Tab-separated table of C-alpha atoms in Angstrom:
chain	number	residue	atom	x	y	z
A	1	UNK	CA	-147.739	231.826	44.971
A	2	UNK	CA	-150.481	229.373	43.473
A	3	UNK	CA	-149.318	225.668	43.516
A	4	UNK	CA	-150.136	226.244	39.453
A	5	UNK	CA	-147.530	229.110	39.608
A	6	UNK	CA	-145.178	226.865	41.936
A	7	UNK	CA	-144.839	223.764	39.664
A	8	UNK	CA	-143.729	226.248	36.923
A	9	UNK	CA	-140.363	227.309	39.218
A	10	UNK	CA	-137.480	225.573	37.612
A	11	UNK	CA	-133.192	225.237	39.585
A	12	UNK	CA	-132.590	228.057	36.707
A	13	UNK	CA	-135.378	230.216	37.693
A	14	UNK	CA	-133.055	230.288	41.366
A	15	UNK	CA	-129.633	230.422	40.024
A	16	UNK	CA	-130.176	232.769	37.774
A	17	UNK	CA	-131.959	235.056	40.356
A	18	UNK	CA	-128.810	234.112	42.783
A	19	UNK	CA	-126.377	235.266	40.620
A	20	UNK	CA	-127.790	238.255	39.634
A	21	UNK	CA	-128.405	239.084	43.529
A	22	UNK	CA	-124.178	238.702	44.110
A	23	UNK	CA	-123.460	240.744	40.951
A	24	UNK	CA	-125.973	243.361	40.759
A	25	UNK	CA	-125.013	243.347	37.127
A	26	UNK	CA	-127.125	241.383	34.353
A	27	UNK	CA	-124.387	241.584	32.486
A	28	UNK	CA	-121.744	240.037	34.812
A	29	UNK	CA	-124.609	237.645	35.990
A	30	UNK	CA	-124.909	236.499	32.074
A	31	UNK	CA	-121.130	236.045	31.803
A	32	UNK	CA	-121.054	233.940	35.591
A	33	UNK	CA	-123.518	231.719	34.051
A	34	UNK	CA	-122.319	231.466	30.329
A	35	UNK	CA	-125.504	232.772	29.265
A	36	UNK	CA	-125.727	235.600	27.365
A	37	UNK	CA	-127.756	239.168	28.791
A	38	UNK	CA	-130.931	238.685	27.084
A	39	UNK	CA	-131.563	235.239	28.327
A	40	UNK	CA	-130.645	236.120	31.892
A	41	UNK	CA	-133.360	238.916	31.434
A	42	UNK	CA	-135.818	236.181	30.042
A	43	UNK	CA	-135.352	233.952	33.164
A	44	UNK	CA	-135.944	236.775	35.814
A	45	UNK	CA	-138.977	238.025	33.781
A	46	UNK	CA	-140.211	234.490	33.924
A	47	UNK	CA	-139.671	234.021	37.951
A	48	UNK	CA	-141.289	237.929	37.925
A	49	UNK	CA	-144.466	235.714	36.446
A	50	UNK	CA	-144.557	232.795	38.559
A	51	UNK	CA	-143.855	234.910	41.740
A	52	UNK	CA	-145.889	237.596	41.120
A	53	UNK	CA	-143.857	240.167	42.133
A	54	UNK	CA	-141.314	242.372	40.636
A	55	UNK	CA	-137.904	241.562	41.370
A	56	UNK	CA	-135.601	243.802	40.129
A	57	UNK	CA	-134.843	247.304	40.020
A	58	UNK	CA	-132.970	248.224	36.682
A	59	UNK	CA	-130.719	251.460	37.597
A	60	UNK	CA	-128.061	253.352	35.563
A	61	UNK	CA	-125.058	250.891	37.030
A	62	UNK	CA	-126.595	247.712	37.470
A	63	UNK	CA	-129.535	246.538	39.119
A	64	UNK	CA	-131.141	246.248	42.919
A	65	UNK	CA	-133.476	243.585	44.454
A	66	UNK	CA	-136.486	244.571	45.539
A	67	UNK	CA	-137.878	243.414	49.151
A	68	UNK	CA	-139.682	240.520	47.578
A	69	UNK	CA	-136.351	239.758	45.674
A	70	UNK	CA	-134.599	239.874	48.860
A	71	UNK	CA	-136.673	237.250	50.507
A	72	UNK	CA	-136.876	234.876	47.817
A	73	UNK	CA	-132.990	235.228	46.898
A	74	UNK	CA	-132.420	234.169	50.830
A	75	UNK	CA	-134.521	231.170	50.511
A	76	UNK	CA	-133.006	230.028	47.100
A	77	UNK	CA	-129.449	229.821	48.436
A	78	UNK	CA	-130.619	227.769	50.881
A	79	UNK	CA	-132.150	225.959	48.832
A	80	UNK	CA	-129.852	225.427	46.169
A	81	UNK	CA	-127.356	224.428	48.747
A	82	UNK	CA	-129.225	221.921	50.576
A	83	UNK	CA	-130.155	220.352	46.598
A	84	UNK	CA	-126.161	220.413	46.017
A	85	UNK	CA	-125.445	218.336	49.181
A	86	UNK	CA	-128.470	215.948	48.693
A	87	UNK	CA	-127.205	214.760	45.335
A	88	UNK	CA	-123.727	214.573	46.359
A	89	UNK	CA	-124.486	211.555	49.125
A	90	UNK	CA	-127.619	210.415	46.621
A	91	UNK	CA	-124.998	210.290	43.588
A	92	UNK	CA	-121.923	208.892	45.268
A	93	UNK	CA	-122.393	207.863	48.676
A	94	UNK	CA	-118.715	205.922	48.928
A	95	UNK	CA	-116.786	209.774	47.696
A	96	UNK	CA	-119.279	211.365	50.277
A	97	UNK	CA	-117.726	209.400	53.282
A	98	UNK	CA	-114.220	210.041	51.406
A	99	UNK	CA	-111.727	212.728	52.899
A	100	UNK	CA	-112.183	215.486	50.858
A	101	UNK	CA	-112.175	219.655	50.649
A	102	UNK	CA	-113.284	221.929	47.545
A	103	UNK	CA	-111.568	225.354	48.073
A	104	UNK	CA	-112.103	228.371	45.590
A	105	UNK	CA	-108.906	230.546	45.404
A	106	UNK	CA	-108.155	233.846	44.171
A	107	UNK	CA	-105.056	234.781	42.154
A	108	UNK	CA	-102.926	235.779	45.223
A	109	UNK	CA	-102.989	232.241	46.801
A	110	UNK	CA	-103.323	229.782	44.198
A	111	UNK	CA	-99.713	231.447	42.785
A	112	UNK	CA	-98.000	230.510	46.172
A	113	UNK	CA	-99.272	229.653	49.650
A	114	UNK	CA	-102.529	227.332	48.292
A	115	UNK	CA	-99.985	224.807	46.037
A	116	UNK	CA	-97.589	225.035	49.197
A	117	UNK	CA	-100.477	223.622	51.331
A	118	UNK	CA	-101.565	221.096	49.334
A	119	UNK	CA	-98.096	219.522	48.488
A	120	UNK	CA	-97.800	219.352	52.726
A	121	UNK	CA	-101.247	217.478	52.511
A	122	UNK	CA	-100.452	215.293	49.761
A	123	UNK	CA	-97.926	213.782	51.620
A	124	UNK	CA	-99.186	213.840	55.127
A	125	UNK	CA	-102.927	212.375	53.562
A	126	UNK	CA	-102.877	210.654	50.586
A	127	UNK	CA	-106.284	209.811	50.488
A	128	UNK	CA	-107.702	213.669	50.143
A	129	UNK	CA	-109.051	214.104	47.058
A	130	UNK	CA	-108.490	218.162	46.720
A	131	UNK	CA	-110.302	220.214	44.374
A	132	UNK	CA	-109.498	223.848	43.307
A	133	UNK	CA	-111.697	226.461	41.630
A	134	UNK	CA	-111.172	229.869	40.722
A	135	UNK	CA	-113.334	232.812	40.111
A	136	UNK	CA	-113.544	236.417	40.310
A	137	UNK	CA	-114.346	237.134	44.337
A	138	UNK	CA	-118.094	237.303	43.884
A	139	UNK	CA	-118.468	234.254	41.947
A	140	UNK	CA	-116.618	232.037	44.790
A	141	UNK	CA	-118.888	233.547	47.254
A	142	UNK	CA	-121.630	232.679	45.575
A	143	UNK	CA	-120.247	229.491	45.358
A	144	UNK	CA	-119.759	229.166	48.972
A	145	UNK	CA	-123.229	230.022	49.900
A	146	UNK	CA	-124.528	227.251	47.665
A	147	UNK	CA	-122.371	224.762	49.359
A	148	UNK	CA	-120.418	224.117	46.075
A	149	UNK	CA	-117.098	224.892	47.912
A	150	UNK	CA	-116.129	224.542	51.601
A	151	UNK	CA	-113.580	228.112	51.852
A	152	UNK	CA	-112.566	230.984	49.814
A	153	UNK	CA	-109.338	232.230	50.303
A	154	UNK	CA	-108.534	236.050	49.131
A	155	UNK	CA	-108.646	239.173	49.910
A	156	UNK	CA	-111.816	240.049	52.819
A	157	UNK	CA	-114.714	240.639	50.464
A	158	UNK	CA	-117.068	243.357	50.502
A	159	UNK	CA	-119.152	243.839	53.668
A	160	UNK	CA	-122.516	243.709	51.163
A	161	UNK	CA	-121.694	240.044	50.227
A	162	UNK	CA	-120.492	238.654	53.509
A	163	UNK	CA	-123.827	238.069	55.099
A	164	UNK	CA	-124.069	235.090	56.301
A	165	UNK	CA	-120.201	234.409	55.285
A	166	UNK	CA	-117.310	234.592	57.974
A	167	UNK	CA	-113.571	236.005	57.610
A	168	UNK	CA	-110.445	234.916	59.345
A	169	UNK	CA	-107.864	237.057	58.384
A	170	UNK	CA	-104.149	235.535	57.887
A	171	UNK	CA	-101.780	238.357	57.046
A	172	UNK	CA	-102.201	241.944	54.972
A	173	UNK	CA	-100.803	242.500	51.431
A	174	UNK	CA	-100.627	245.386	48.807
A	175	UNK	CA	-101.320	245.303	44.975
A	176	UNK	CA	-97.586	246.007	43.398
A	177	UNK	CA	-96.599	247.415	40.051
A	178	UNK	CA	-94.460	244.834	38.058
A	179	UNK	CA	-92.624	244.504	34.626
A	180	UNK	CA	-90.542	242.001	32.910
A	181	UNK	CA	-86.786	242.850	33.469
A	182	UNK	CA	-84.914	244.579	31.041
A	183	UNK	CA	-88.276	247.298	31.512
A	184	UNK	CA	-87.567	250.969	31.065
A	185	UNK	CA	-88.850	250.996	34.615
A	186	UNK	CA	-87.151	248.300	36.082
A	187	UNK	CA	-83.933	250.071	36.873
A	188	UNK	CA	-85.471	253.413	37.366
A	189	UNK	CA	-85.065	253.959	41.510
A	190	UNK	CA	-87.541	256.290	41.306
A	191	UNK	CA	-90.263	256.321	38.832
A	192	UNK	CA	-93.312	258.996	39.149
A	193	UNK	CA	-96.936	257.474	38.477
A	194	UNK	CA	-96.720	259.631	35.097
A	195	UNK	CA	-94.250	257.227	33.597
A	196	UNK	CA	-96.644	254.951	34.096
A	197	UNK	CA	-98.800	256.355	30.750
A	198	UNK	CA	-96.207	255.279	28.396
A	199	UNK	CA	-96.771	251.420	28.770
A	200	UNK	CA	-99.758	249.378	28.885
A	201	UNK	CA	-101.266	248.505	31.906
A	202	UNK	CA	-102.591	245.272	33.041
A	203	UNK	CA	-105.250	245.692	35.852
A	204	UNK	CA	-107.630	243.323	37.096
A	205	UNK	CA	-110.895	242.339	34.950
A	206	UNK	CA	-113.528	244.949	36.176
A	207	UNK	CA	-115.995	244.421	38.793
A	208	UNK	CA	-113.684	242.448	41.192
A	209	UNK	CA	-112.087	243.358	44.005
A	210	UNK	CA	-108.891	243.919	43.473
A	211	UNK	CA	-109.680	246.380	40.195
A	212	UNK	CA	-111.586	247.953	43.133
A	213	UNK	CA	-108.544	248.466	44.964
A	214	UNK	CA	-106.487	249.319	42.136
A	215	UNK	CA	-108.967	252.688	40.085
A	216	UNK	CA	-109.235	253.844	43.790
A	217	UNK	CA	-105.346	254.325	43.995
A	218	UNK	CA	-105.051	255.828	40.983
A	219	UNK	CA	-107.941	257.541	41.643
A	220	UNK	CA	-106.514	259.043	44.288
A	221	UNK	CA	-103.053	259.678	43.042
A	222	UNK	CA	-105.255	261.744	40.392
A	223	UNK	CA	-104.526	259.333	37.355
A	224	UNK	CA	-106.781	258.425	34.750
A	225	UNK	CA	-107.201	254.423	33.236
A	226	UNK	CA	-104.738	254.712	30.231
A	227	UNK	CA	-105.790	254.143	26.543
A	228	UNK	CA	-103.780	250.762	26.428
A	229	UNK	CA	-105.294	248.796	28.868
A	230	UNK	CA	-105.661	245.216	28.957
A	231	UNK	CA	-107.996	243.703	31.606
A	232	UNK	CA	-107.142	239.823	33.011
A	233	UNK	CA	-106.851	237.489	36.406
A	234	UNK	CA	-104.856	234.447	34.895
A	235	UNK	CA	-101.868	234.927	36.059
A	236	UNK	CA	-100.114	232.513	33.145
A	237	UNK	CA	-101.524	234.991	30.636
A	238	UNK	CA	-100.470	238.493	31.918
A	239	UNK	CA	-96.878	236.645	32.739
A	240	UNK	CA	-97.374	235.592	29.087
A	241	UNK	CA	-97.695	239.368	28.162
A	242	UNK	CA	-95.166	240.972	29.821
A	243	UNK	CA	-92.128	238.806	28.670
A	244	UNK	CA	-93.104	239.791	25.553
A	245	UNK	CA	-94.139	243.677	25.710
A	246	UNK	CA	-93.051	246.839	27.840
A	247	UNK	CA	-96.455	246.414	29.969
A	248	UNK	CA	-97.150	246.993	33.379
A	249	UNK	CA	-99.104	244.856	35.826
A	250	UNK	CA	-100.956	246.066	38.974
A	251	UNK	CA	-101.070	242.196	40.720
A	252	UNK	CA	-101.908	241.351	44.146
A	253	UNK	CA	-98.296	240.841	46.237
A	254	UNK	CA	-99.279	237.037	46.874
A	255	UNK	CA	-99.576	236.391	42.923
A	256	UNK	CA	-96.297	237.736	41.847
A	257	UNK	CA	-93.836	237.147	44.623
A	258	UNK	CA	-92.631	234.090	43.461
A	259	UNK	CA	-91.698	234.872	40.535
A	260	UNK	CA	-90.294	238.788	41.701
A	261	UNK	CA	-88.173	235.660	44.113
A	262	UNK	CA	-87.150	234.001	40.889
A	263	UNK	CA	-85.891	237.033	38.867
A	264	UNK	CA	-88.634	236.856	36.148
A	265	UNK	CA	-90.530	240.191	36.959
A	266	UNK	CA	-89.336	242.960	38.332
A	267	UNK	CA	-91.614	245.476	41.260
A	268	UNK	CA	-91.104	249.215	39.756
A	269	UNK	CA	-89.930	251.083	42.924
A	270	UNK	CA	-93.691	252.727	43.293
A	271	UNK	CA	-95.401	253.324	46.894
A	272	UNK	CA	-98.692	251.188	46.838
A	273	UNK	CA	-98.718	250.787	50.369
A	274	UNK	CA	-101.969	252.174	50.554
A	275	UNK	CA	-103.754	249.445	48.843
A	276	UNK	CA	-103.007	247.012	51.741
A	277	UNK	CA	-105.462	244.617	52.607
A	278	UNK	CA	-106.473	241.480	54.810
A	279	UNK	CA	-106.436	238.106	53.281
A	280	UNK	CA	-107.527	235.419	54.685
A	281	UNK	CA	-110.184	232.662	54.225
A	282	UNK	CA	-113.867	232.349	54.426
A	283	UNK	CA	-116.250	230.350	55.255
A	284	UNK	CA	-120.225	230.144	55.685
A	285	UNK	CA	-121.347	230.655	59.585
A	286	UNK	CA	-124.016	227.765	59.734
A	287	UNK	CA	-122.662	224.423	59.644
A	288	UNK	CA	-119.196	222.343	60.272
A	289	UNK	CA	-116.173	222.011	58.125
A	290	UNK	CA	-115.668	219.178	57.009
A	291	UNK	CA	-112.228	217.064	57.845
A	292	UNK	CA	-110.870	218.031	54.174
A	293	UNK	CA	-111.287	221.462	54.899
A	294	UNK	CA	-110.056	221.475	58.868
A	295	UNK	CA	-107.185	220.028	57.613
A	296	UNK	CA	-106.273	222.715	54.715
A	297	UNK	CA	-106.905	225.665	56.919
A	298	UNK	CA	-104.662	223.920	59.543
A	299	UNK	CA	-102.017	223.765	57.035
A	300	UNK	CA	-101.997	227.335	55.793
A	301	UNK	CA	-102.308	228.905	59.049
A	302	UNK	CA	-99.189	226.711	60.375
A	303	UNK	CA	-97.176	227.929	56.450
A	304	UNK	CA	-98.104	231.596	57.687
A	305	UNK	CA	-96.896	231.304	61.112
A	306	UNK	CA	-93.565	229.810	60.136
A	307	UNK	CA	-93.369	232.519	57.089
A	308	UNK	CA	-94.031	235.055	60.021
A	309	UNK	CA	-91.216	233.439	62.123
């Protein structure tokens, strides 16, 4: 690249080019970065210029990098990264020193074990300044990489976007099937998946993991997606919706226990065993944690011991 063609490379060019390379999906990408499709295409034909290389791969599904795109996506999360951490001492050198952790959560924890964690921390430190952000899966590892958040906890993610990303696993869970009760299939001991066509379903937006998870059960169980289908992660929302309608919600275990606990939904007797899977945290493999974050995954691991107990 010319230092003409270099001086021309703006932070968009590389977060733009990031986000496409986690969602492989110009579409998704657009939607990550409030932007709309056509501008997201605009920006990579741009960096296409100033590199001088083709960068993408448009295919039937989504999109690939090519081996130039691959290079230059490694270098920009670095990048991007190191910029993040520079400002934040530059910016606000006293909050740098502070005692602090930024953790981006998934449905299944932020419902129950993360709020657990942090009350326990709120008392024991006072001074942590805790901050929470949530995301489909993809979007929090992106996250990660560019040093925006210190851990992830959710469900293990794909093995194509763990590179350079390590999992400790805490316990396994299932996806359940839940209703409001008072449900036709609330009291039913033992429903067949074919009742299932006669309510909505709530599933997972698509594209994360969990929806993954969830089409390749009933995939398997030889079920197509019903015509009344809503798509969501906030969990206030679908709760929300089923108090108020005869849908059904496929939810990761961790997101609805508490209120299955509490008598407000209701698990329809359904085997989903097979849609166990690890959760856990993760975290990038170069560099330390800081104290704020030490102390949060000390926390949770000590709450999942004593739930084990």
């Amino acid at each position: 690249m010319s230092a003409m063609n270099f001086a021309r490379l703006k932070l968009r060019h590389l977060q733009c080019l990031v986000m496409v390379a986690q969602e492989r999906n110009l579409v998704r990408a657009a939607e990550a970065l409030s932007l709309t499709q056509p501008a997201v295409s605009k920006t990579i034909a741009e960096l296409e210029e100033i590199v001088g290389r083709q960068l993408l791969l448009r295919r039937r599904r989504g999109v690939e990098l090519t081996p130039a795109a691959e290079v230059l996506v490694r270098h920009a999360v670095s990048a991007l990264r190191g910029l993040r951490e520079g400002m934040g001492l530059a910016m606000d050198q006293p909050e740098a020193d502070q005692l602090r952790v930024a953790v981006g959560a998934l449905p299944n924890m932020v419902a129950n074990l993360l709020p657990e964690a942090v009350a326990l921390l709120n008392e024991a430190h006072p001074a942590l300044r805790v901050r929470v952000m949530s995301g489909t899966n993809a979007q929090l590892m992106t996250q990660l990489r560019q040093g925006e958040i210190d851990v992830v906890l959710g469900r293990l993610a794909q093995a194509s976007a763990m590179a350079d990303l390590a999992f400790e696993q805490l316990f396994s869970e299932p996806l359940l099937l839940v209703v409001r009760p008072g449900h036709p299939l609330a009291s039913r001991r033992k429903p067949t998946l074919d009742a299932l066509a006669a309510h909505p379903l709530v599933l997972p937006v698509s594209g994360t993991l969990i929806r993954h998870t969830a089409d390749a059960f009933l995939i398997a169980q030889g079920l197509a997606l019903p015509n009344r289908l809503v798509e969501a992660t906030d969990t206030s929302f679908v709760v929300g919706l089923l108090q108020r309608c005869d849908a059904v919600w496929f939810a990761p275990q961790g997101a609805v226990e508490g209120f299955i606990a509490r008598g407000e939904l209701k698990r329809v007797a359904i085997d989903t065993s097979s849609t166990e899977g690890p959760v856990g945290f993760t975290v990038r493999r170069s560099g330390e944690l800081g104290e704020g974050a030490r102390l949060l995954l000390a926390t949770i691991r000590g709450i999942v011991l004593k739930r084990k107990g």
